[in-house]
Amino acid sequence: MIKFIKSLLVIAIVATMSGCAKIGEEDMEKKEVAISAAASLTDALNELKIIFEDEHDDVSVTLNFGSSRKLATQIEQGATADIFLSASMEDMERLKEHGLVNETTMVEFTENSLVLITNKVVNNPVSSFEQLGTARFDHISMGEPDTVPAGRYGKEVLKHLQLWAPLRDKLVLGSDVRQVLTHVEMGNADYGIVYASDAKTSDKVIVVAEADPSWHTNIVYPGSVMSDSVHPTEAQDFLDLLSGKKGRAVLQKYGFK
Amino acid sequence: MDYSPLLLSLKVAAISTTVVFISGVFFARVLARKQFFGKSMIEAIFMLPLVLPPTVVGFALLLLFGKHGWIGKWLIDWFDVQIVFTWLGAVIASIVVSFPLMYQSAAAAFNSLDDRLENAARTLGASEWRVFRTISFPLAWPGLLAGLVLSFARGLGEFGATLMLAGYIPGKTDTIPMSIYFAVESGQMEKAAFWVVIIVALGFSTILWLNWWSRRNMQRYTNENRSR
């Protein structure tokens, strides 16, 4: 028993030391730009990180993904970030009120749209949001409106089309967009409402319709350098890249506008 | 205020605890003190839901019980019963995550009781069922009760796998933990606090009642046997 505990201790110590050594070597003289970004931006930002680090040898970018609401709360409670890239204006505004945002740097760097998706196994799927009112199906999935931004916009669309009340019993609400995609991918829900960019991350779903932008609040993505950023110049450089031509090209590749 | 989550949670926890208790006791009794090739394999599979993250369990259950899953498709074709996105999904999820707790407690209880007592009863001509009913079960009861309480508590609080399999359909599949989660996430702290108080009271009183009930039952049991 004692032998076992001893060997556990040795493993723990070795693991800790090797961890320290690694961090020390890599980032000794590099400036670290920490980005907190909405989870929907994952693929696009991973690609832009490589482009940015190629252009700036002395900078390393760390990405922290999560729901915009959670990230804003983290930053409010003192988590360090140089840049905040949000999927909703509301969360950016909240940080602005607390004076955590360098307001002059704020840009709306992209937009997203809402789409209706289905699975290959659904026979004769609808081809528009309006047809949901008359079509026969069991379940439609979307994010929970009070907690998931995509769900909030989805509710706006359904309300605008006067489908919210009739579809209530068929609505399966997910705690995040990934869950909605899973339900549709596996054919448990016949339809789903997600962002165009999310639909692009799955090759098992088919987009059948895009919501008219006038049916819901504009889905803009605001980004900003934080007021207590350690490397504001480098952070600004990244924001410029993101909202510039190269950034737009990458974002479009992943379904953004 | 909509009270449907309370009724649903009670229904789900009650059914799942009953199923888990009976099946857990059965498997533990059958496998107790037996050594055969593959036993540790079976036990490892039984314990798996305990170590896997709830979302992984939920995903696995979707694969099995989804509309196009192996079991789910069969259930729909033959019995017209749909598991996914119904309250039955919540029951299945609760059963799967609480079974390891029941099995583990029951196995420990059966393994630790004195098998000479069982053998003595057998030499006196008692049937296997009678040995179980009058010797093994009462002797193992404290351990079984612990398992019962643990699995009820786990079933009542189950969230992750339930959200995946039963989905969140307000008024149809919203258990108390789900109501709490979405209330907290959307900042409705009063609603969340209300359900927290309810679920704490529920868990607390259930455990108190079970303890009281088992003590009373045990007393009666020992008295009966003595007077015989």
CSV table of C-alpha atoms in Angstrom, one decimal:
chain,number,residue,atom,x,y,z
A,1,MET,CA,0.0,0.0,0.0
A,2,ILE,CA,2.7,2.5,1.0
A,3,LYS,CA,4.7,1.5,-2.1
A,4,PHE,CA,1.6,2.3,-4.2
A,5,ILE,CA,1.2,5.7,-2.6
A,6,LYS,CA,4.9,6.4,-3.1
A,7,SER,CA,4.7,5.6,-6.8
A,8,LEU,CA,1.6,7.8,-7.1
A,9,LEU,CA,3.5,10.7,-5.5
A,10,VAL,CA,6.5,10.2,-7.8
A,11,ILE,CA,4.2,10.3,-10.9
A,12,ALA,CA,2.5,13.4,-9.6
A,13,ILE,CA,5.8,15.2,-9.0
A,14,VAL,CA,7.3,14.2,-12.3
A,15,ALA,CA,4.1,15.3,-14.1
A,16,THR,CA,4.1,18.7,-12.4
A,17,MET,CA,7.8,19.4,-13.1
A,18,SER,CA,7.6,18.4,-16.8
A,19,GLY,CA,4.6,20.7,-17.1
A,20,CYS,CA,6.5,23.7,-15.7
A,21,ALA,CA,9.5,23.1,-17.9
A,22,LYS,CA,7.4,23.1,-21.0
A,23,ILE,CA,5.6,26.4,-20.2
A,24,GLY,CA,8.9,28.0,-19.3
A,25,GLU,CA,10.6,27.1,-22.6
A,26,GLU,CA,7.9,28.0,-25.1
A,27,ASP,CA,6.6,31.3,-24.0
A,28,MET,CA,9.6,32.9,-22.4
A,29,GLU,CA,9.8,35.9,-24.6
A,30,LYS,CA,6.6,35.7,-26.6
A,31,LYS,CA,3.8,38.1,-26.0
A,32,GLU,CA,0.6,36.2,-25.2
A,33,VAL,CA,-2.7,37.5,-26.6
A,34,ALA,CA,-5.6,35.9,-24.8
A,35,ILE,CA,-8.9,35.7,-26.7
A,36,SER,CA,-12.2,34.8,-25.2
A,37,ALA,CA,-14.5,33.9,-28.1
A,38,ALA,CA,-18.0,32.6,-28.8
A,39,ALA,CA,-18.0,28.9,-29.4
A,40,SER,CA,-19.5,29.2,-32.9
A,41,LEU,CA,-16.2,30.9,-34.0
A,42,THR,CA,-14.0,27.9,-33.1
A,43,ASP,CA,-13.0,26.7,-36.5
A,44,ALA,CA,-12.6,30.1,-38.1
A,45,LEU,CA,-10.5,31.4,-35.2
A,46,ASN,CA,-8.2,28.4,-35.1
A,47,GLU,CA,-7.4,29.1,-38.8
A,48,LEU,CA,-6.9,32.8,-38.2
A,49,LYS,CA,-4.7,32.1,-35.2
A,50,ILE,CA,-2.2,30.3,-37.5
A,51,ILE,CA,-2.3,33.1,-40.1
A,52,PHE,CA,-1.7,35.7,-37.3
A,53,GLU,CA,1.1,33.9,-35.7
A,54,ASP,CA,2.8,33.5,-39.1
A,55,GLU,CA,2.7,37.2,-39.5
A,56,HIS,CA,3.7,38.0,-35.9
A,57,ASP,CA,6.7,35.8,-34.8
A,58,ASP,CA,6.8,37.3,-31.3
A,59,VAL,CA,3.1,36.8,-30.4
A,60,SER,CA,1.3,33.7,-29.4
A,61,VAL,CA,-2.5,33.6,-29.4
A,62,THR,CA,-4.4,31.6,-26.8
A,63,LEU,CA,-8.1,30.9,-27.5
A,64,ASN,CA,-10.7,30.3,-24.9
A,65,PHE,CA,-14.1,29.2,-26.3
A,66,GLY,CA,-17.5,29.2,-24.5
A,67,SER,CA,-21.0,30.6,-24.7
A,68,SER,CA,-20.8,34.4,-24.9
A,69,ARG,CA,-22.8,34.7,-21.7
A,70,LYS,CA,-20.4,32.5,-19.8
A,71,LEU,CA,-17.3,34.3,-21.1
A,72,ALA,CA,-18.7,37.7,-20.3
A,73,THR,CA,-19.4,36.5,-16.7
A,74,GLN,CA,-15.8,35.1,-16.5
A,75,ILE,CA,-14.4,38.4,-17.6
A,76,GLU,CA,-16.6,40.3,-15.2
A,77,GLN,CA,-15.3,38.2,-12.4
A,78,GLY,CA,-11.7,39.0,-13.3
A,79,ALA,CA,-10.6,36.4,-15.9
A,80,THR,CA,-7.9,37.9,-18.0
A,81,ALA,CA,-8.6,38.4,-21.7
A,82,ASP,CA,-7.1,40.8,-24.3
A,83,ILE,CA,-10.0,40.4,-26.7
A,84,PHE,CA,-13.6,39.5,-26.3
A,85,LEU,CA,-15.4,38.2,-29.4
A,86,SER,CA,-19.1,37.9,-28.6
A,87,ALA,CA,-22.0,36.3,-30.5
A,88,SER,CA,-24.4,38.7,-29.0
A,89,MET,CA,-24.5,42.5,-28.6
A,90,GLU,CA,-26.2,42.1,-25.2
A,91,ASP,CA,-23.2,40.5,-23.5
A,92,MET,CA,-20.8,43.0,-25.0
A,93,GLU,CA,-23.0,45.8,-23.8
A,94,ARG,CA,-22.9,44.3,-20.3
A,95,LEU,CA,-19.1,44.4,-20.2
A,96,LYS,CA,-19.2,48.0,-21.6
A,97,GLU,CA,-21.4,49.1,-18.7
A,98,HIS,CA,-18.8,47.7,-16.3
A,99,GLY,CA,-16.0,49.7,-18.1
A,100,LEU,CA,-14.2,46.6,-19.1
A,101,VAL,CA,-14.2,47.3,-22.8
A,102,ASN,CA,-12.0,49.7,-24.7
A,103,GLU,CA,-14.9,51.2,-26.6
A,104,THR,CA,-12.9,52.9,-29.4
A,105,THR,CA,-11.7,49.5,-30.6
A,106,MET,CA,-15.2,47.9,-30.9
A,107,VAL,CA,-16.2,46.5,-34.3
A,108,GLU,CA,-19.0,44.4,-35.6
A,109,PHE,CA,-16.8,41.9,-37.5
A,110,THR,CA,-19.4,39.5,-38.9
A,111,GLU,CA,-23.0,38.5,-39.1
A,112,ASN,CA,-24.8,35.2,-39.0
A,113,SER,CA,-28.1,33.9,-40.3
A,114,LEU,CA,-30.6,31.4,-39.1
A,115,VAL,CA,-31.4,28.2,-41.1
A,116,LEU,CA,-33.8,25.4,-40.9
A,117,ILE,CA,-32.0,22.0,-41.1
A,118,THR,CA,-33.2,18.4,-41.5
A,119,ASN,CA,-31.8,15.0,-41.8
A,120,LYS,CA,-31.4,12.8,-44.8
A,121,VAL,CA,-33.8,10.2,-43.4
A,122,VAL,CA,-36.8,12.6,-43.4
A,123,ASN,CA,-39.0,12.0,-46.3
A,124,ASN,CA,-40.3,14.9,-48.3
A,125,PRO,CA,-38.9,17.6,-46.0
A,126,VAL,CA,-40.4,21.1,-45.9
A,127,SER,CA,-38.7,23.7,-48.0
A,128,SER,CA,-39.5,26.8,-46.0
A,129,PHE,CA,-40.1,27.9,-42.4
A,130,GLU,CA,-43.8,28.7,-43.2
A,131,GLN,CA,-44.5,25.0,-44.2
A,132,LEU,CA,-43.7,23.9,-40.7
A,133,GLY,CA,-47.3,25.0,-39.8
A,134,THR,CA,-48.9,22.4,-42.0
A,135,ALA,CA,-46.3,19.7,-42.4
A,136,ARG,CA,-46.6,16.5,-40.3
A,137,PHE,CA,-43.7,15.7,-38.1
A,138,ASP,CA,-42.9,14.8,-34.5
A,139,HIS,CA,-40.2,17.1,-33.2
A,140,ILE,CA,-38.3,20.2,-34.0
A,141,SER,CA,-35.2,21.2,-32.0
A,142,MET,CA,-33.6,24.5,-31.2
A,143,GLY,CA,-31.7,26.2,-28.4
A,144,GLU,CA,-33.6,27.1,-25.2
A,145,PRO,CA,-34.6,30.8,-25.9
A,146,ASP,CA,-33.7,32.3,-22.5
A,147,THR,CA,-30.2,30.8,-22.4
A,148,VAL,CA,-29.0,30.1,-26.0
A,149,PRO,CA,-28.8,33.1,-28.4
A,150,ALA,CA,-29.6,31.0,-31.4
A,151,GLY,CA,-32.7,29.8,-29.6
A,152,ARG,CA,-33.8,33.4,-28.8
A,153,TYR,CA,-33.6,34.3,-32.5
A,154,GLY,CA,-35.3,31.1,-33.4
A,155,LYS,CA,-38.2,32.0,-31.1
A,156,GLU,CA,-38.4,35.4,-32.8
A,157,VAL,CA,-38.7,33.8,-36.2
A,158,LEU,CA,-41.4,31.3,-35.1
A,159,LYS,CA,-43.3,34.1,-33.3
A,160,HIS,CA,-43.1,36.3,-36.4
A,161,LEU,CA,-44.6,33.5,-38.5
A,162,GLN,CA,-47.2,32.7,-35.8
A,163,LEU,CA,-45.9,29.2,-35.3
A,164,TRP,CA,-44.6,29.5,-31.8
A,165,ALA,CA,-47.8,28.5,-30.0
A,166,PRO,CA,-48.8,25.7,-32.5
A,167,LEU,CA,-45.4,24.1,-32.4
A,168,ARG,CA,-44.9,24.3,-28.6
A,169,ASP,CA,-45.4,20.6,-27.9
A,170,LYS,CA,-43.0,19.6,-30.7
A,171,LEU,CA,-40.2,21.9,-29.6
A,172,VAL,CA,-37.3,20.1,-28.0
A,173,LEU,CA,-35.0,22.7,-26.4
A,174,GLY,CA,-31.3,22.1,-26.2
A,175,SER,CA,-28.8,23.6,-23.7
A,176,ASP,CA,-26.5,24.4,-26.6
A,177,VAL,CA,-26.3,24.3,-30.4
A,178,ARG,CA,-24.3,21.1,-30.4
A,179,GLN,CA,-27.2,19.3,-28.8
A,180,VAL,CA,-29.6,20.6,-31.4
A,181,LEU,CA,-27.3,19.3,-34.2
A,182,THR,CA,-27.0,15.9,-32.5
A,183,HIS,CA,-30.8,15.6,-32.3
A,184,VAL,CA,-31.2,16.3,-36.0
A,185,GLU,CA,-28.1,14.3,-37.1
A,186,MET,CA,-29.4,11.2,-35.4
A,187,GLY,CA,-32.9,11.7,-36.8
A,188,ASN,CA,-34.6,12.0,-33.4
A,189,ALA,CA,-35.8,15.5,-34.2
A,190,ASP,CA,-37.1,16.0,-37.7
A,191,TYR,CA,-36.0,19.6,-38.0
A,192,GLY,CA,-33.7,22.0,-36.2
A,193,ILE,CA,-33.1,25.7,-36.1
A,194,VAL,CA,-29.4,26.7,-35.9
A,195,TYR,CA,-27.0,29.4,-37.2
A,196,ALA,CA,-25.9,28.9,-40.8
A,197,SER,CA,-22.3,28.6,-39.5
A,198,ASP,CA,-23.3,25.7,-37.2
A,199,ALA,CA,-25.1,23.9,-40.0
A,200,LYS,CA,-21.8,24.0,-41.9
A,201,THR,CA,-19.9,22.1,-39.2
A,202,SER,CA,-22.0,19.0,-39.8
A,203,ASP,CA,-22.1,17.0,-43.0
A,204,LYS,CA,-25.0,14.9,-41.7
A,205,VAL,CA,-27.6,17.7,-41.9
A,206,ILE,CA,-29.2,19.4,-44.9
A,207,VAL,CA,-30.2,23.1,-44.9
A,208,VAL,CA,-33.7,23.4,-46.3
A,209,ALA,CA,-34.4,27.1,-45.8
A,210,GLU,CA,-32.8,30.3,-44.5
A,211,ALA,CA,-34.8,32.7,-42.3
A,212,ASP,CA,-35.5,36.2,-43.7
A,213,PRO,CA,-33.3,38.6,-41.8
A,214,SER,CA,-36.3,40.9,-41.2
A,215,TRP,CA,-37.9,38.1,-39.1
A,216,HIS,CA,-35.4,38.4,-36.3
A,217,THR,CA,-33.0,40.8,-34.6
A,218,ASN,CA,-29.8,41.2,-36.5
A,219,ILE,CA,-27.3,38.6,-35.5
A,220,VAL,CA,-24.1,40.6,-35.3
A,221,TYR,CA,-20.8,39.6,-33.7
A,222,PRO,CA,-19.1,42.4,-31.9
A,223,GLY,CA,-15.5,42.2,-30.9
A,224,SER,CA,-13.4,44.5,-28.8
A,225,VAL,CA,-10.0,44.9,-27.0
A,226,MET,CA,-10.4,44.8,-23.3
A,227,SER,CA,-9.5,48.0,-21.3
A,228,ASP,CA,-7.0,46.2,-19.1
A,229,SER,CA,-5.4,44.3,-22.0
A,230,VAL,CA,-1.7,43.6,-21.4
A,231,HIS,CA,-0.8,43.8,-25.1
A,232,PRO,CA,-3.3,46.2,-26.6
A,233,THR,CA,-1.3,46.8,-29.8
A,234,GLU,CA,-1.1,43.2,-30.7
A,235,ALA,CA,-4.7,42.7,-29.7
A,236,GLN,CA,-5.7,45.5,-32.0
A,237,ASP,CA,-3.6,43.9,-34.8
A,238,PHE,CA,-5.6,40.7,-34.4
A,239,LEU,CA,-8.9,42.5,-34.4
A,240,ASP,CA,-7.9,44.3,-37.6
A,241,LEU,CA,-7.0,41.0,-39.3
A,242,LEU,CA,-10.3,39.5,-38.2
A,243,SER,CA,-12.4,42.4,-39.6
A,244,GLY,CA,-10.2,42.9,-42.6
A,245,LYS,CA,-10.2,41.1,-46.0
A,246,LYS,CA,-8.4,37.9,-44.8
A,247,GLY,CA,-10.6,37.6,-41.8
A,248,ARG,CA,-13.8,37.9,-43.9
A,249,ALA,CA,-12.6,35.3,-46.3
A,250,VAL,CA,-12.0,32.8,-43.5
A,251,LEU,CA,-15.3,33.6,-41.8
A,252,GLN,CA,-17.2,33.2,-45.0
A,253,LYS,CA,-15.6,29.8,-45.5
A,254,TYR,CA,-17.2,28.7,-42.3
A,255,GLY,CA,-20.7,30.0,-43.1
A,256,PHE,CA,-20.6,33.5,-41.7
A,257,LYS,CA,-21.6,36.6,-43.8
B,1,MET,CA,-46.2,28.5,-11.0
B,2,ASP,CA,-46.3,25.3,-13.0
B,3,TYR,CA,-45.9,22.2,-10.7
B,4,SER,CA,-45.6,19.6,-13.4
B,5,PRO,CA,-41.7,19.2,-12.8
B,6,LEU,CA,-42.5,18.0,-9.3
B,7,LEU,CA,-44.9,15.3,-10.3
B,8,LEU,CA,-42.7,14.3,-13.2
B,9,SER,CA,-39.6,14.0,-11.1
B,10,LEU,CA,-41.4,12.0,-8.4
B,11,LYS,CA,-42.8,9.6,-11.1
B,12,VAL,CA,-39.5,9.2,-12.8
B,13,ALA,CA,-37.5,8.6,-9.5
B,14,ALA,CA,-40.1,6.2,-8.1
B,15,ILE,CA,-40.3,4.0,-11.2
B,16,SER,CA,-36.5,4.0,-11.8
B,17,THR,CA,-35.7,3.3,-8.2
B,18,THR,CA,-38.2,0.3,-8.2
B,19,VAL,CA,-36.7,-1.1,-11.4
B,20,VAL,CA,-33.1,-0.5,-10.2
B,21,PHE,CA,-33.8,-2.1,-6.7
B,22,ILE,CA,-35.2,-5.3,-8.1
B,23,SER,CA,-32.7,-5.7,-10.9
B,24,GLY,CA,-29.7,-4.6,-8.7
B,25,VAL,CA,-30.6,-7.1,-6.0
B,26,PHE,CA,-31.2,-9.8,-8.5
B,27,PHE,CA,-27.9,-9.5,-10.3
B,28,ALA,CA,-26.0,-8.9,-7.1
B,29,ARG,CA,-27.5,-12.1,-5.5
B,30,VAL,CA,-26.9,-14.2,-8.6
B,31,LEU,CA,-23.3,-13.1,-9.0
B,32,ALA,CA,-22.3,-12.9,-5.4
B,33,ARG,CA,-19.5,-15.3,-4.3
B,34,LYS,CA,-19.4,-16.8,-7.8
B,35,GLN,CA,-16.1,-16.8,-9.7
B,36,PHE,CA,-16.3,-17.4,-13.4
B,37,PHE,CA,-14.5,-16.3,-16.5
B,38,GLY,CA,-15.8,-12.8,-17.5
B,39,LYS,CA,-17.3,-11.9,-14.1
B,40,SER,CA,-15.1,-8.8,-13.7
B,41,MET,CA,-15.9,-7.9,-17.3
B,42,ILE,CA,-19.7,-7.9,-16.5
B,43,GLU,CA,-19.1,-5.9,-13.3
B,44,ALA,CA,-17.0,-3.4,-15.2
B,45,ILE,CA,-19.9,-2.9,-17.7
B,46,PHE,CA,-22.4,-2.5,-14.8
B,47,MET,CA,-20.2,0.2,-13.2
B,48,LEU,CA,-19.4,2.0,-16.4
B,49,PRO,CA,-22.2,4.7,-16.2
B,50,LEU,CA,-20.7,5.8,-12.8
B,51,VAL,CA,-17.3,6.8,-14.3
B,52,LEU,CA,-18.5,8.1,-17.7
B,53,PRO,CA,-19.5,11.8,-18.0
B,54,PRO,CA,-23.3,12.2,-18.1
B,55,THR,CA,-23.2,13.6,-21.7
B,56,VAL,CA,-21.4,10.4,-22.9
B,57,VAL,CA,-23.9,8.2,-21.2
B,58,GLY,CA,-26.6,10.4,-22.8
B,59,PHE,CA,-25.1,10.0,-26.2
B,60,ALA,CA,-24.8,6.2,-25.8
B,61,LEU,CA,-28.4,6.1,-24.8
B,62,LEU,CA,-29.4,8.1,-27.8
B,63,LEU,CA,-27.5,5.6,-30.0
B,64,LEU,CA,-29.5,2.7,-28.3
B,65,PHE,CA,-32.9,4.3,-27.8
B,66,GLY,CA,-33.1,6.9,-30.5
B,67,LYS,CA,-35.7,6.6,-33.2
B,68,HIS,CA,-33.2,4.9,-35.4
B,69,GLY,CA,-31.2,3.3,-32.6
B,70,TRP,CA,-30.9,-0.4,-32.1
B,71,ILE,CA,-33.4,-0.8,-29.3
B,72,GLY,CA,-35.4,2.4,-30.1
B,73,LYS,CA,-36.3,1.4,-33.6
B,74,TRP,CA,-37.4,-2.1,-32.5
B,75,LEU,CA,-39.6,-0.6,-29.7
B,76,ILE,CA,-41.3,1.7,-32.2
B,77,ASP,CA,-41.8,-1.0,-34.8
B,78,TRP,CA,-43.2,-3.6,-32.5
B,79,PHE,CA,-44.8,-1.8,-29.6
B,80,ASP,CA,-45.2,1.7,-31.0
B,81,VAL,CA,-43.4,3.0,-27.9
B,82,GLN,CA,-41.1,6.0,-28.3
B,83,ILE,CA,-38.4,6.5,-25.7
B,84,VAL,CA,-36.6,9.5,-27.0
B,85,PHE,CA,-38.1,12.9,-26.1
B,86,THR,CA,-40.7,11.4,-23.8
B,87,TRP,CA,-40.8,11.0,-20.0
B,88,LEU,CA,-39.8,7.3,-20.5
B,89,GLY,CA,-36.5,8.6,-21.7
B,90,ALA,CA,-36.0,10.3,-18.3
B,91,VAL,CA,-36.8,7.0,-16.6
B,92,ILE,CA,-34.3,5.0,-18.7
B,93,ALA,CA,-31.6,7.6,-18.1
B,94,SER,CA,-32.2,7.5,-14.3
B,95,ILE,CA,-32.1,3.7,-14.3
B,96,VAL,CA,-28.8,3.5,-16.2
B,97,VAL,CA,-27.0,6.1,-14.0
B,98,SER,CA,-28.3,4.8,-10.7
B,99,PHE,CA,-28.0,1.0,-11.3
B,100,PRO,CA,-24.2,0.9,-10.5
B,101,LEU,CA,-24.9,2.4,-7.0
B,102,MET,CA,-27.6,-0.2,-6.2
B,103,TYR,CA,-25.5,-3.1,-7.6
B,104,GLN,CA,-22.4,-2.1,-5.8
B,105,SER,CA,-24.2,-1.7,-2.4
B,106,ALA,CA,-26.1,-5.0,-2.9
B,107,ALA,CA,-23.0,-6.9,-4.0
B,108,ALA,CA,-21.1,-5.7,-1.0
B,109,ALA,CA,-24.0,-6.6,1.3
B,110,PHE,CA,-24.4,-10.2,-0.1
B,111,ASN,CA,-20.7,-10.8,-0.1
B,112,SER,CA,-20.3,-9.9,3.5
B,113,LEU,CA,-23.1,-11.9,5.1
B,114,ASP,CA,-22.2,-15.2,6.8
B,115,ASP,CA,-23.0,-17.9,4.2
B,116,ARG,CA,-23.0,-20.6,6.9
B,117,LEU,CA,-26.4,-19.3,8.0
B,118,GLU,CA,-27.7,-19.8,4.5
B,119,ASN,CA,-26.2,-23.2,4.3
B,120,ALA,CA,-27.8,-24.1,7.6
B,121,ALA,CA,-31.2,-23.2,6.3
B,122,ARG,CA,-30.6,-25.3,3.2
B,123,THR,CA,-29.6,-28.4,5.2
B,124,LEU,CA,-32.9,-27.9,7.1
B,125,GLY,CA,-34.7,-28.2,3.8
B,126,ALA,CA,-35.6,-24.6,3.0
B,127,SER,CA,-36.1,-23.8,-0.7
B,128,GLU,CA,-33.7,-21.3,-2.3
B,129,TRP,CA,-36.4,-18.6,-2.4
B,130,ARG,CA,-37.2,-19.2,1.3
B,131,VAL,CA,-33.5,-18.9,2.2
B,132,PHE,CA,-33.3,-15.7,0.3
B,133,ARG,CA,-36.5,-14.3,1.8
B,134,THR,CA,-35.8,-15.2,5.4
B,135,ILE,CA,-32.0,-15.2,5.7
B,136,SER,CA,-30.1,-13.4,2.9
B,137,PHE,CA,-32.5,-10.5,2.3
B,138,PRO,CA,-32.9,-9.5,6.0
B,139,LEU,CA,-29.2,-9.9,6.7
B,140,ALA,CA,-28.3,-7.8,3.7
B,141,TRP,CA,-31.0,-5.2,4.3
B,142,PRO,CA,-28.8,-2.4,5.8
B,143,GLY,CA,-26.6,-2.5,2.7
B,144,LEU,CA,-29.6,-2.8,0.4
B,145,LEU,CA,-31.2,0.2,2.1
B,146,ALA,CA,-28.1,2.2,1.5
B,147,GLY,CA,-28.2,1.3,-2.2
B,148,LEU,CA,-31.9,2.2,-2.3
B,149,VAL,CA,-31.3,5.6,-0.8
B,150,LEU,CA,-28.3,6.3,-3.1
B,151,SER,CA,-30.2,5.3,-6.3
B,152,PHE,CA,-33.3,7.3,-5.4
B,153,ALA,CA,-31.1,10.4,-4.8
B,154,ARG,CA,-29.2,9.8,-8.0
B,155,GLY,CA,-32.3,9.2,-10.0
B,156,LEU,CA,-34.0,12.3,-8.6
B,157,GLY,CA,-31.0,14.5,-9.4
B,158,GLU,CA,-30.2,13.0,-12.8
B,159,PHE,CA,-29.7,15.8,-15.3
B,160,GLY,CA,-27.0,15.3,-18.1
B,161,ALA,CA,-28.1,12.1,-19.7
B,162,THR,CA,-31.8,12.9,-19.2
B,163,LEU,CA,-31.4,16.2,-21.1
B,164,MET,CA,-29.9,14.3,-24.0
B,165,LEU,CA,-32.5,11.4,-24.1
B,166,ALA,CA,-35.7,13.0,-22.9
B,167,GLY,CA,-34.9,16.4,-24.3
B,168,TYR,CA,-36.3,19.6,-22.7
B,169,ILE,CA,-39.9,20.0,-23.7
B,170,PRO,CA,-41.5,22.3,-21.1
B,171,GLY,CA,-44.6,20.7,-19.6
B,172,LYS,CA,-43.7,17.3,-20.9
B,173,THR,CA,-40.2,16.3,-20.0
B,174,ASP,CA,-39.0,19.0,-17.6
B,175,THR,CA,-37.8,17.4,-14.4
B,176,ILE,CA,-36.8,19.5,-11.4
B,177,PRO,CA,-33.1,19.4,-12.1
B,178,MET,CA,-33.8,20.6,-15.7
B,179,SER,CA,-36.0,23.5,-14.5
B,180,ILE,CA,-33.3,24.5,-12.1
B,181,TYR,CA,-30.6,24.4,-14.7
B,182,PHE,CA,-32.5,26.5,-17.2
B,183,ALA,CA,-33.7,28.9,-14.6
B,184,VAL,CA,-30.2,29.6,-13.3
B,185,GLU,CA,-28.8,29.9,-16.8
B,186,SER,CA,-31.4,32.5,-17.7
B,187,GLY,CA,-31.0,34.4,-14.5
B,188,GLN,CA,-34.4,33.5,-13.0
B,189,MET,CA,-33.0,33.1,-9.6
B,190,GLU,CA,-36.3,33.1,-7.7
B,191,LYS,CA,-37.6,30.2,-9.8
B,192,ALA,CA,-34.4,28.3,-9.4
B,193,ALA,CA,-34.4,28.9,-5.6
B,194,PHE,CA,-38.0,27.6,-5.4
B,195,TRP,CA,-37.1,24.3,-7.1
B,196,VAL,CA,-33.9,24.0,-5.1
B,197,VAL,CA,-35.9,24.2,-1.9
B,198,ILE,CA,-38.4,21.6,-3.2
B,199,ILE,CA,-35.8,19.1,-4.3
B,200,VAL,CA,-33.8,19.5,-1.0
B,201,ALA,CA,-37.0,19.0,1.0
B,202,LEU,CA,-37.9,16.0,-1.2
B,203,GLY,CA,-34.6,14.3,-0.9
B,204,PHE,CA,-34.3,15.0,2.8
B,205,SER,CA,-37.8,13.7,3.7
B,206,THR,CA,-37.4,10.6,1.6
B,207,ILE,CA,-34.2,9.6,3.3
B,208,LEU,CA,-35.7,10.3,6.7
B,209,TRP,CA,-38.8,8.3,5.9
B,210,LEU,CA,-36.8,5.4,4.5
B,211,ASN,CA,-34.6,5.2,7.6
B,212,TRP,CA,-37.6,5.3,9.9
B,213,TRP,CA,-39.5,2.8,7.8
B,214,SER,CA,-36.6,0.3,7.7
B,215,ARG,CA,-36.0,0.5,11.4
B,216,ARG,CA,-39.6,-0.2,12.2
B,217,ASN,CA,-39.7,-3.0,9.7
B,218,MET,CA,-36.6,-4.6,11.0
B,219,GLN,CA,-37.9,-4.4,14.5
B,220,ARG,CA,-41.1,-6.1,13.5
B,221,TYR,CA,-39.2,-8.7,11.6
B,222,THR,CA,-36.9,-9.6,14.5
B,223,ASN,CA,-39.9,-9.7,16.9
B,224,GLU,CA,-41.9,-12.0,14.6
B,225,ASN,CA,-39.0,-14.4,14.3
B,226,ARG,CA,-38.4,-14.5,18.0
B,227,SER,CA,-42.0,-15.2,18.9
B,228,ARG,CA,-42.1,-18.0,16.4
